[in-house]
Amino acid sequence: MKPSILPLSAAYDRNSFTCGVPQLDNYLKTIASQDIKRKTAVTFVALDGNGKTIQGYYTTNVTGLSREQIPDALVKKYKVPPTIALGAHLLGRLAVDVKFQGQGLGELLLMDALKRLHLISQHSAFFAVVVDPISPAARAFYEKFGFMDQPDSKRMFIPTATLDSLFN
């Protein structure tokens, strides 16, 4: 059964979530609600059939990219002016509970995030979606979906134009 993906609510059991990465577990359990209240990040959760158990989650917030953070080929293609910062959205965290890993839930969460951000891009322009892969496995995961390295950074990104081709 496909999980529901909804905004984080106090009604959901965060305490039993364990993905194997303590900083990601801690974020969901102790910080996510504060970030939502402060409007510094939004958290979406994948819920099992009972509607309370969190199988996975992701967060998004707004960020920016300078011209230097974009590969030269894309600077030329999009004619990025030298003095402008480009809007972007940060997919800050993506985690799946250990009980649900290896079942395609990470891909489902990523596609949900990208689809939501694609819809936002129809109303508020931004250049790319940025991620901070926390491991070589995470980097390989994002590469499978078209994310590319940001110059001189550990970050990766996917241009919004690529989202257009995925979802249009």
PDB file of C-alpha atoms in Angstrom:
ATOM      1  CA  MET A   1       0.000   0.000   0.000  1.00  0.00           C
ATOM      2  CA  LYS A   2       1.384   3.392  -1.027  1.00  0.00           C
ATOM      3  CA  PRO A   3       1.944   5.695   1.965  1.00  0.00           C
ATOM      4  CA  SER A   4       0.279   9.068   2.321  1.00  0.00           C
ATOM      5  CA  ILE A   5       2.685  12.011   2.205  1.00  0.00           C
ATOM      6  CA  LEU A   6       1.464  14.917   4.304  1.00  0.00           C
ATOM      7  CA  PRO A   7       2.842  17.910   6.235  1.00  0.00           C
ATOM      8  CA  LEU A   8       4.231  16.978   9.661  1.00  0.00           C
ATOM      9  CA  SER A   9       1.666  17.157  12.453  1.00  0.00           C
ATOM     10  CA  ALA A  10       1.813  16.647  16.220  1.00  0.00           C
ATOM     11  CA  ALA A  11      -0.575  13.707  15.716  1.00  0.00           C
ATOM     12  CA  TYR A  12       2.165  11.560  14.152  1.00  0.00           C
ATOM     13  CA  ASP A  13       4.524   9.350  16.161  1.00  0.00           C
ATOM     14  CA  ARG A  14       7.977  10.858  15.722  1.00  0.00           C
ATOM     15  CA  ASN A  15       9.600   9.092  18.670  1.00  0.00           C
ATOM     16  CA  SER A  16       9.691   5.637  17.064  1.00  0.00           C
ATOM     17  CA  PHE A  17      11.362   6.918  13.852  1.00  0.00           C
ATOM     18  CA  THR A  18      14.888   5.569  13.352  1.00  0.00           C
ATOM     19  CA  CYS A  19      16.706   5.838  10.024  1.00  0.00           C
ATOM     20  CA  GLY A  20      20.192   4.888  11.203  1.00  0.00           C
ATOM     21  CA  VAL A  21      21.572   8.445  11.078  1.00  0.00           C
ATOM     22  CA  PRO A  22      21.282  10.057  14.534  1.00  0.00           C
ATOM     23  CA  GLN A  23      21.279  13.653  13.230  1.00  0.00           C
ATOM     24  CA  LEU A  24      18.327  12.892  10.923  1.00  0.00           C
ATOM     25  CA  ASP A  25      16.437  11.064  13.689  1.00  0.00           C
ATOM     26  CA  ASN A  26      17.084  13.927  16.123  1.00  0.00           C
ATOM     27  CA  TYR A  27      15.952  16.540  13.611  1.00  0.00           C
ATOM     28  CA  LEU A  28      12.542  14.916  13.165  1.00  0.00           C
ATOM     29  CA  LYS A  29      12.067  14.252  16.874  1.00  0.00           C
ATOM     30  CA  THR A  30      13.228  17.570  18.333  1.00  0.00           C
ATOM     31  CA  ILE A  31      13.760  20.312  15.741  1.00  0.00           C
ATOM     32  CA  ALA A  32      11.331  19.921  12.821  1.00  0.00           C
ATOM     33  CA  SER A  33       8.319  21.341  14.698  1.00  0.00           C
ATOM     34  CA  GLN A  34      10.337  24.373  15.777  1.00  0.00           C
ATOM     35  CA  ASP A  35      11.476  25.002  12.188  1.00  0.00           C
ATOM     36  CA  ILE A  36       7.876  24.785  11.010  1.00  0.00           C
ATOM     37  CA  LYS A  37       6.748  27.314  13.637  1.00  0.00           C
ATOM     38  CA  ARG A  38       9.626  29.657  12.751  1.00  0.00           C
ATOM     39  CA  LYS A  39       8.845  29.174   9.046  1.00  0.00           C
ATOM     40  CA  THR A  40      12.449  28.210   8.325  1.00  0.00           C
ATOM     41  CA  ALA A  41      11.638  24.773   6.870  1.00  0.00           C
ATOM     42  CA  VAL A  42       8.690  22.606   5.917  1.00  0.00           C
ATOM     43  CA  THR A  43       8.603  18.887   6.726  1.00  0.00           C
ATOM     44  CA  PHE A  44       6.555  16.287   4.858  1.00  0.00           C
ATOM     45  CA  VAL A  45       6.156  12.759   6.205  1.00  0.00           C
ATOM     46  CA  ALA A  46       5.243   9.430   4.619  1.00  0.00           C
ATOM     47  CA  LEU A  47       2.662   7.689   6.792  1.00  0.00           C
ATOM     48  CA  ASP A  48       1.718   4.037   6.889  1.00  0.00           C
ATOM     49  CA  GLY A  49      -1.863   2.788   6.607  1.00  0.00           C
ATOM     50  CA  ASN A  50      -2.738   3.629  10.220  1.00  0.00           C
ATOM     51  CA  GLY A  51      -1.960   7.290   9.510  1.00  0.00           C
ATOM     52  CA  LYS A  52       0.315   7.749  12.528  1.00  0.00           C
ATOM     53  CA  THR A  53       3.581   5.887  11.947  1.00  0.00           C
ATOM     54  CA  ILE A  54       6.191   7.911  10.067  1.00  0.00           C
ATOM     55  CA  GLN A  55       7.949   5.776   7.468  1.00  0.00           C
ATOM     56  CA  GLY A  56      10.107   8.596   6.101  1.00  0.00           C
ATOM     57  CA  TYR A  57      10.333  12.346   5.735  1.00  0.00           C
ATOM     58  CA  TYR A  58      11.871  15.234   3.846  1.00  0.00           C
ATOM     59  CA  THR A  59      12.321  18.944   4.453  1.00  0.00           C
ATOM     60  CA  THR A  60      12.469  21.915   2.130  1.00  0.00           C
ATOM     61  CA  ASN A  61      13.336  25.567   2.527  1.00  0.00           C
ATOM     62  CA  VAL A  62      14.493  28.463   0.397  1.00  0.00           C
ATOM     63  CA  THR A  63      18.144  29.107  -0.435  1.00  0.00           C
ATOM     64  CA  GLY A  64      20.104  30.808  -3.187  1.00  0.00           C
ATOM     65  CA  LEU A  65      22.898  30.192  -5.648  1.00  0.00           C
ATOM     66  CA  SER A  66      25.541  32.606  -6.825  1.00  0.00           C
ATOM     67  CA  ARG A  67      26.804  32.488 -10.384  1.00  0.00           C
ATOM     68  CA  GLU A  68      29.995  30.796  -9.140  1.00  0.00           C
ATOM     69  CA  GLN A  69      27.952  27.909  -7.757  1.00  0.00           C
ATOM     70  CA  ILE A  70      26.596  26.988 -11.182  1.00  0.00           C
ATOM     71  CA  PRO A  71      28.614  25.101 -13.810  1.00  0.00           C
ATOM     72  CA  ASP A  72      29.884  27.331 -16.627  1.00  0.00           C
ATOM     73  CA  ALA A  73      27.867  25.447 -19.244  1.00  0.00           C
ATOM     74  CA  LEU A  74      24.626  26.308 -17.426  1.00  0.00           C
ATOM     75  CA  VAL A  75      25.700  29.915 -16.824  1.00  0.00           C
ATOM     76  CA  LYS A  76      26.083  30.261 -20.590  1.00  0.00           C
ATOM     77  CA  LYS A  77      22.921  28.306 -21.433  1.00  0.00           C
ATOM     78  CA  TYR A  78      20.727  30.377 -19.100  1.00  0.00           C
ATOM     79  CA  LYS A  79      22.680  33.630 -19.587  1.00  0.00           C
ATOM     80  CA  VAL A  80      23.081  34.129 -15.841  1.00  0.00           C
ATOM     81  CA  PRO A  81      24.074  37.759 -15.150  1.00  0.00           C
ATOM     82  CA  PRO A  82      27.328  38.177 -13.183  1.00  0.00           C
ATOM     83  CA  THR A  83      25.853  40.078 -10.235  1.00  0.00           C
ATOM     84  CA  ILE A  84      22.650  38.185  -9.569  1.00  0.00           C
ATOM     85  CA  ALA A  85      21.910  35.481  -7.001  1.00  0.00           C
ATOM     86  CA  LEU A  86      19.510  32.864  -8.247  1.00  0.00           C
ATOM     87  CA  GLY A  87      16.685  31.529  -6.131  1.00  0.00           C
ATOM     88  CA  ALA A  88      16.708  27.848  -5.212  1.00  0.00           C
ATOM     89  CA  HIS A  89      14.992  25.422  -2.886  1.00  0.00           C
ATOM     90  CA  LEU A  90      16.994  23.235  -0.533  1.00  0.00           C
ATOM     91  CA  LEU A  91      15.869  19.660  -0.047  1.00  0.00           C
ATOM     92  CA  GLY A  92      17.592  19.713   3.309  1.00  0.00           C
ATOM     93  CA  ARG A  93      16.850  16.274   4.678  1.00  0.00           C
ATOM     94  CA  LEU A  94      15.435  13.043   3.297  1.00  0.00           C
ATOM     95  CA  ALA A  95      15.300   9.952   5.497  1.00  0.00           C
ATOM     96  CA  VAL A  96      13.542   6.580   5.587  1.00  0.00           C
ATOM     97  CA  ASP A  97      12.946   4.539   8.750  1.00  0.00           C
ATOM     98  CA  VAL A  98      15.103   1.381   8.836  1.00  0.00           C
ATOM     99  CA  LYS A  99      11.950  -0.787   8.798  1.00  0.00           C
ATOM    100  CA  PHE A 100      11.037   0.626   5.376  1.00  0.00           C
ATOM    101  CA  GLN A 101      14.437   1.035   3.706  1.00  0.00           C
ATOM    102  CA  GLY A 102      15.043  -0.776   0.415  1.00  0.00           C
ATOM    103  CA  GLN A 103      11.383  -0.595  -0.631  1.00  0.00           C
ATOM    104  CA  GLY A 104      11.525   2.467  -2.915  1.00  0.00           C
ATOM    105  CA  LEU A 105      10.271   4.907  -0.285  1.00  0.00           C
ATOM    106  CA  GLY A 106      13.288   7.210  -0.691  1.00  0.00           C
ATOM    107  CA  GLU A 107      12.511   7.546  -4.396  1.00  0.00           C
ATOM    108  CA  LEU A 108       8.831   8.149  -3.632  1.00  0.00           C
ATOM    109  CA  LEU A 109       9.729  10.906  -1.144  1.00  0.00           C
ATOM    110  CA  LEU A 110      12.189  12.508  -3.574  1.00  0.00           C
ATOM    111  CA  MET A 111       9.645  12.491  -6.416  1.00  0.00           C
ATOM    112  CA  ASP A 112       6.990  13.945  -4.109  1.00  0.00           C
ATOM    113  CA  ALA A 113       9.355  16.754  -3.094  1.00  0.00           C
ATOM    114  CA  LEU A 114      10.382  17.486  -6.683  1.00  0.00           C
ATOM    115  CA  LYS A 115       6.767  17.454  -7.873  1.00  0.00           C
ATOM    116  CA  ARG A 116       5.704  19.876  -5.124  1.00  0.00           C
ATOM    117  CA  LEU A 117       8.644  22.141  -5.950  1.00  0.00           C
ATOM    118  CA  HIS A 118       7.827  21.940  -9.647  1.00  0.00           C
ATOM    119  CA  LEU A 119       4.301  23.173  -8.848  1.00  0.00           C
ATOM    120  CA  ILE A 120       5.774  26.041  -6.828  1.00  0.00           C
ATOM    121  CA  SER A 121       8.016  26.928  -9.779  1.00  0.00           C
ATOM    122  CA  GLN A 122       4.889  27.630 -11.818  1.00  0.00           C
ATOM    123  CA  HIS A 123       4.038  30.499  -9.441  1.00  0.00           C
ATOM    124  CA  SER A 124       7.393  31.606  -8.042  1.00  0.00           C
ATOM    125  CA  ALA A 125      10.515  31.328 -10.167  1.00  0.00           C
ATOM    126  CA  PHE A 126      13.671  29.662  -8.886  1.00  0.00           C
ATOM    127  CA  PHE A 127      16.649  28.173 -10.668  1.00  0.00           C
ATOM    128  CA  ALA A 128      17.263  24.815  -8.997  1.00  0.00           C
ATOM    129  CA  VAL A 129      16.680  22.324  -6.209  1.00  0.00           C
ATOM    130  CA  VAL A 130      19.791  21.845  -4.059  1.00  0.00           C
ATOM    131  CA  VAL A 131      20.720  18.859  -1.863  1.00  0.00           C
ATOM    132  CA  ASP A 132      23.513  18.181   0.642  1.00  0.00           C
ATOM    133  CA  PRO A 133      24.239  14.445   0.328  1.00  0.00           C
ATOM    134  CA  ILE A 134      25.523  13.144   3.659  1.00  0.00           C
ATOM    135  CA  SER A 135      27.254  10.036   2.292  1.00  0.00           C
ATOM    136  CA  PRO A 136      28.570   8.494  -0.928  1.00  0.00           C
ATOM    137  CA  ALA A 137      25.410   6.358  -1.058  1.00  0.00           C
ATOM    138  CA  ALA A 138      23.239   9.485  -0.837  1.00  0.00           C
ATOM    139  CA  ARG A 139      25.307  11.140  -3.587  1.00  0.00           C
ATOM    140  CA  ALA A 140      24.801   8.094  -5.844  1.00  0.00           C
ATOM    141  CA  PHE A 141      21.057   8.148  -5.078  1.00  0.00           C
ATOM    142  CA  TYR A 142      20.711  11.780  -6.183  1.00  0.00           C
ATOM    143  CA  GLU A 143      22.886  11.242  -9.268  1.00  0.00           C
ATOM    144  CA  LYS A 144      20.414   8.576 -10.461  1.00  0.00           C
ATOM    145  CA  PHE A 145      17.763  11.292 -10.652  1.00  0.00           C
ATOM    146  CA  GLY A 146      19.815  13.848 -12.559  1.00  0.00           C
ATOM    147  CA  PHE A 147      21.346  15.882  -9.739  1.00  0.00           C
ATOM    148  CA  MET A 148      24.782  17.254 -10.620  1.00  0.00           C
ATOM    149  CA  ASP A 149      27.696  18.530  -8.589  1.00  0.00           C
ATOM    150  CA  GLN A 150      27.778  22.169  -7.639  1.00  0.00           C
ATOM    151  CA  PRO A 151      31.228  23.623  -8.476  1.00  0.00           C
ATOM    152  CA  ASP A 152      33.650  23.815  -5.529  1.00  0.00           C
ATOM    153  CA  SER A 153      31.083  22.346  -3.154  1.00  0.00           C
ATOM    154  CA  LYS A 154      29.829  19.063  -1.725  1.00  0.00           C
ATOM    155  CA  ARG A 155      26.325  20.140  -2.704  1.00  0.00           C
ATOM    156  CA  MET A 156      24.403  18.896  -5.709  1.00  0.00           C
ATOM    157  CA  PHE A 157      21.539  20.449  -7.633  1.00  0.00           C
ATOM    158  CA  ILE A 158      19.006  19.834 -10.358  1.00  0.00           C
ATOM    159  CA  PRO A 159      17.824  22.767 -12.513  1.00  0.00           C
ATOM    160  CA  THR A 160      14.148  23.648 -12.401  1.00  0.00           C
ATOM    161  CA  ALA A 161      14.099  23.245 -16.197  1.00  0.00           C
ATOM    162  CA  THR A 162      14.810  19.544 -15.618  1.00  0.00           C
ATOM    163  CA  LEU A 163      11.777  19.355 -13.332  1.00  0.00           C
ATOM    164  CA  ASP A 164       9.720  20.782 -16.200  1.00  0.00           C
ATOM    165  CA  SER A 165      10.799  17.875 -18.393  1.00  0.00           C
ATOM    166  CA  LEU A 166      10.020  15.362 -15.607  1.00  0.00           C
ATOM    167  CA  PHE A 167       6.545  16.606 -14.752  1.00  0.00           C
ATOM    168  CA  ASN A 168       5.162  18.257 -17.909  1.00  0.00           C
TER     169      ASN A 168
END
